[in-house]
Amino acid sequence: MHRFYVVPQNWDPLGLALRGSEAHHARNVLRVQVGDKLILFNGEGRELTAEIANVTDHEIRLRKLHESEMAPLRCRIVLGQAIPKGKNMDLIVQKAVEIGAAEIAPIISDRTIVQLDSESASQKQTKWQQIAIEAAKQCGQNWLPHVHAPKKLVEFFSTLDQPFDLRLIGSLQPDAHQLKKILETYSSEHGDRPRSVLMLVGPEGDFTPAELALARSHGCQPITLGPIILRVETAAIYCLSVLSYELLI
């Protein structure tokens, strides 16, 4: 069955309807008919199987069949990703959703090639959030990751409003530690695995020494991603995959 996203403020199991772009996609692309069944999710853990009761030019009315709730993932993983060139950020957002990131924070680093003013930054945020929605539809993720507005690294740290059990930053510096060792040390000291992790991944050419020092001053531990230098999108997927394997299961 096809999956559709309904924003939490419109989630009403007794008066369900698809409107706007979701209704357009269902009606004009998928050609749904009365009696067809589909799945809705609200991005906050709720999922509902419904039957189409009526199709009009403005909305698709639905009848609830079954509703369930998914618990949040065990660990809140936030990806702070320096914006790479081209369309690589689109891929990173998509894969971050599939792997289990809870939030995605695009970072405008000193070596970020893409230059964004306030208007283009807002447009990018909207685009990346829509990519996250589409990825959540496809992979069955009922908790929709929030894509933040792009920020400079110093602004990003100044606006962090939630603590993290562990803060990490990918680094090419020789003093970077193995992620496995850091996780083992944390578990040994706290008797449990971390339940919230910030993972920073740099741009092409890595973060500058000043940015790395700033991250360190905010508690980020530098980690090595191995002996082979990875492309930006590979580094993000690698880091999230390791954290997902170690912390989400």
C-alpha positions as a printed Julia matrix, in Angstrom:
249×3 Matrix{Float64}:
   0.0    0.0     0.0
   1.11   3.53   -0.7
   2.13   5.73    2.24
   1.13   9.36    2.71
   2.25  12.01    5.18
  -0.26  14.01    7.21
   1.15  16.85    9.33
   0.52  16.31   13.07
  -1.84  19.3    13.39
  -4.13  17.73   10.76
  -4.02  14.23   12.26
  -7.65  13.4    13.05
  -8.45   9.66   12.93
 -12.19  10.44   12.93
 -12.03  12.95   10.08
  -9.16  11.87    7.87
  -8.5   13.45    4.51
  -5.68  13.99    2.06
  -5.34  17.53    0.75
  -2.86  19.61   -1.22
   0.11  17.89   -2.83
  -0.6   14.53   -1.19
  -4.14  14.47   -2.58
  -2.87  15.56   -5.99
  -0.3   12.74   -6.04
  -2.83  10.13   -4.95
  -5.54  11.27   -7.37
  -3.6   12.3   -10.48
  -0.45  10.17  -10.31
  -1.48   6.99   -8.5
  -5.07   7.16   -9.78
  -6.57   5.88   -6.53
 -10.22   4.87   -6.42
 -12.93   4.63   -3.78
 -12.34   1.45   -1.78
  -8.56   1.46   -2.21
  -6.52   1.12    0.96
  -3.52   3.24    1.92
  -1.32   4.06    4.89
  -0.96   7.44    6.61
   1.7    8.54    9.08
   2.12  11.79   11.0
   5.88  11.85   11.56
   5.43  11.51   15.33
   5.1    7.75   15.52
   1.46   7.3    14.5
   0.49   5.13   11.53
  -2.98   4.42   10.23
  -4.43   2.12    7.59
  -7.42   3.7     5.87
  -9.88   3.07    3.05
 -10.78   5.75    0.52
 -14.39   6.84    1.04
 -14.64   9.68   -1.45
 -12.48  11.4    -4.08
 -13.07  15.02   -5.13
 -11.06  17.72   -6.86
 -10.09  19.23   -3.5
  -9.59  16.31   -1.13
  -9.69  12.57   -0.61
 -11.87  11.53    2.31
 -10.76   8.43    4.23
 -12.23   5.88    6.61
 -10.0    4.59    9.41
  -9.42   0.83    9.52
  -6.53   0.38   11.94
  -4.19   2.65   13.89
  -0.87   1.87   15.57
   1.99   3.68   17.22
   5.75   3.19   16.81
   8.04   3.91   19.75
  10.88   6.38   19.12
  14.22   4.89   18.16
  16.42   4.02   21.1
  19.01   6.73   20.42
  18.49  10.26   19.1
  21.18  10.71   16.44
  21.6   14.24   15.07
  23.67  14.69   11.92
  25.41  18.05   11.58
  26.44  17.98    7.93
  28.57  20.62    6.21
  26.76  21.33    2.95
  28.62  19.67    0.05
  28.61  20.82   -3.56
  26.12  19.69   -6.17
  23.18  17.53   -5.17
  25.07  15.45   -2.62
  23.12  16.99    0.27
  19.92  15.61   -1.26
  21.42  12.11   -1.13
  22.71  12.61    2.42
  19.28  13.71    3.67
  17.59  10.75    2.0
  20.02   8.2     3.41
  20.07   9.82    6.85
  16.31   9.26    7.09
  16.65   5.65    5.95
  19.42   4.91    8.45
  17.62   6.46   11.41
  18.78  10.03   12.04
  16.39  12.0    14.25
  17.49  15.44   13.01
  19.62  16.81   10.19
  21.4   20.14   10.63
  22.98  21.56    7.44
  26.17  23.46    8.31
  27.64  26.36    6.32
  31.32  25.77    6.96
  34.3   27.93    5.98
  35.02  25.52    3.13
  31.42  25.15    1.98
  31.39  25.91   -1.74
  27.66  26.64   -1.91
  26.89  30.23   -0.86
  23.43  30.76    0.65
  21.61  33.97    1.51
  18.6   33.88    3.83
  16.1   33.33    1.01
  18.01  30.53   -0.71
  18.74  28.92    2.68
  15.01  28.82    3.41
  14.33  27.31   -0.01
  16.99  24.67    0.56
  15.54  23.8     3.96
  12.07  23.36    2.45
  13.47  21.19   -0.34
  15.48  18.99    2.03
  12.51  18.58    4.39
  10.41  17.36    1.46
  13.16  14.89    0.54
  13.03  13.64    4.14
   9.26  13.18    3.88
   9.58  11.2     0.65
  12.32   9.03    2.17
  10.18   8.36    5.26
   7.3    7.31    3.02
   9.46   4.8     1.17
  11.32   3.26    4.09
   8.42   2.96    6.56
   9.86   5.41    9.07
   7.02   6.86   11.15
   9.24   9.35   12.99
  10.02  12.14   10.53
  13.46  13.73   11.03
  13.47  17.52   11.21
  15.78  19.28    8.76
  17.04  22.49   10.34
  17.77  25.75    8.56
  21.41  26.0     7.36
  23.66  27.72    9.91
  27.29  28.63   10.41
  29.01  26.29   12.86
  29.28  28.93   15.59
  25.56  29.73   15.24
  24.7   26.04   15.26
  26.41  25.52   18.61
  24.87  28.69   20.08
  21.34  27.49   19.23
  21.63  23.9    20.49
  18.79  23.58   22.97
  19.16  19.93   24.0
  22.09  18.14   25.65
  23.85  15.15   24.1
  25.35  12.13   25.81
  28.07  12.13   23.16
  29.35  14.7    20.69
  31.53  13.55   17.78
  33.23  15.12   14.78
  34.8   13.31   11.85
  38.44  14.33   11.54
  41.5   13.73    9.39
  43.79  14.86   12.22
  46.3   12.31   13.58
  44.9   12.53   17.14
  41.41  11.35   16.09
  40.15   8.26   17.93
  38.36   5.16   16.72
  34.6    5.39   17.19
  34.51   1.87   18.6
  36.91   2.88   21.38
  34.89   5.99   22.23
  31.66   3.99   22.49
  33.35   1.33   24.61
  34.73   3.98   26.95
  31.34   5.64   27.3
  29.59   2.35   28.07
  32.27   1.45   30.6
  31.97   4.79   32.4
  28.16   5.08   32.32
  27.02   1.46   32.37
  24.9    1.97   29.26
  25.15   3.06   25.65
  24.53   6.73   24.84
  20.93   7.72   24.07
  21.72  10.93   22.22
  24.62  11.59   19.83
  25.65  14.59   17.78
  27.68  13.6    14.71
  29.43  16.36   12.74
  30.7   15.62    9.23
  32.79  18.16    7.33
  32.79  19.37    3.71
  35.19  18.64    0.89
  38.6   19.29    2.42
  37.34  18.73    5.98
  36.57  21.36    8.62
  39.21  24.06    9.09
  41.49  23.89   12.16
  39.51  26.79   13.67
  36.21  24.94   13.18
  37.66  21.77   14.64
  38.9   23.75   17.66
  35.43  25.3    18.04
  33.81  21.86   17.95
  36.3   20.56   20.52
  35.49  23.51   22.8
  31.85  22.4    22.67
  32.7   18.85   23.71
  33.04  17.16   20.31
  35.51  14.28   20.24
  37.37  13.83   16.91
  36.91  10.39   15.36
  38.76   8.76   12.49
  36.83   7.14    9.65
  39.65   4.82    8.73
  42.8    4.95    6.6
  40.96   5.79    3.35
  39.77   9.35    2.75
  36.02   9.21    2.09
  33.84  11.41   -0.04
  31.5   13.65    1.95
  28.35  11.65    1.24
  30.17   8.37    1.97
  31.47   9.73    5.27
  27.98  10.75    6.4
  26.47   7.38    5.48
  29.39   5.54    7.09
  29.09   7.43   10.39
  25.32   7.06   10.61
  25.51   3.36    9.7
  28.01   2.61   12.45
  26.03   4.61   15.02
  22.79   2.95   13.93
  24.31  -0.52   14.24
  25.8    0.21   17.65
  23.05   2.31   19.23
  19.65   1.81   17.63
  19.32  -1.96   17.9
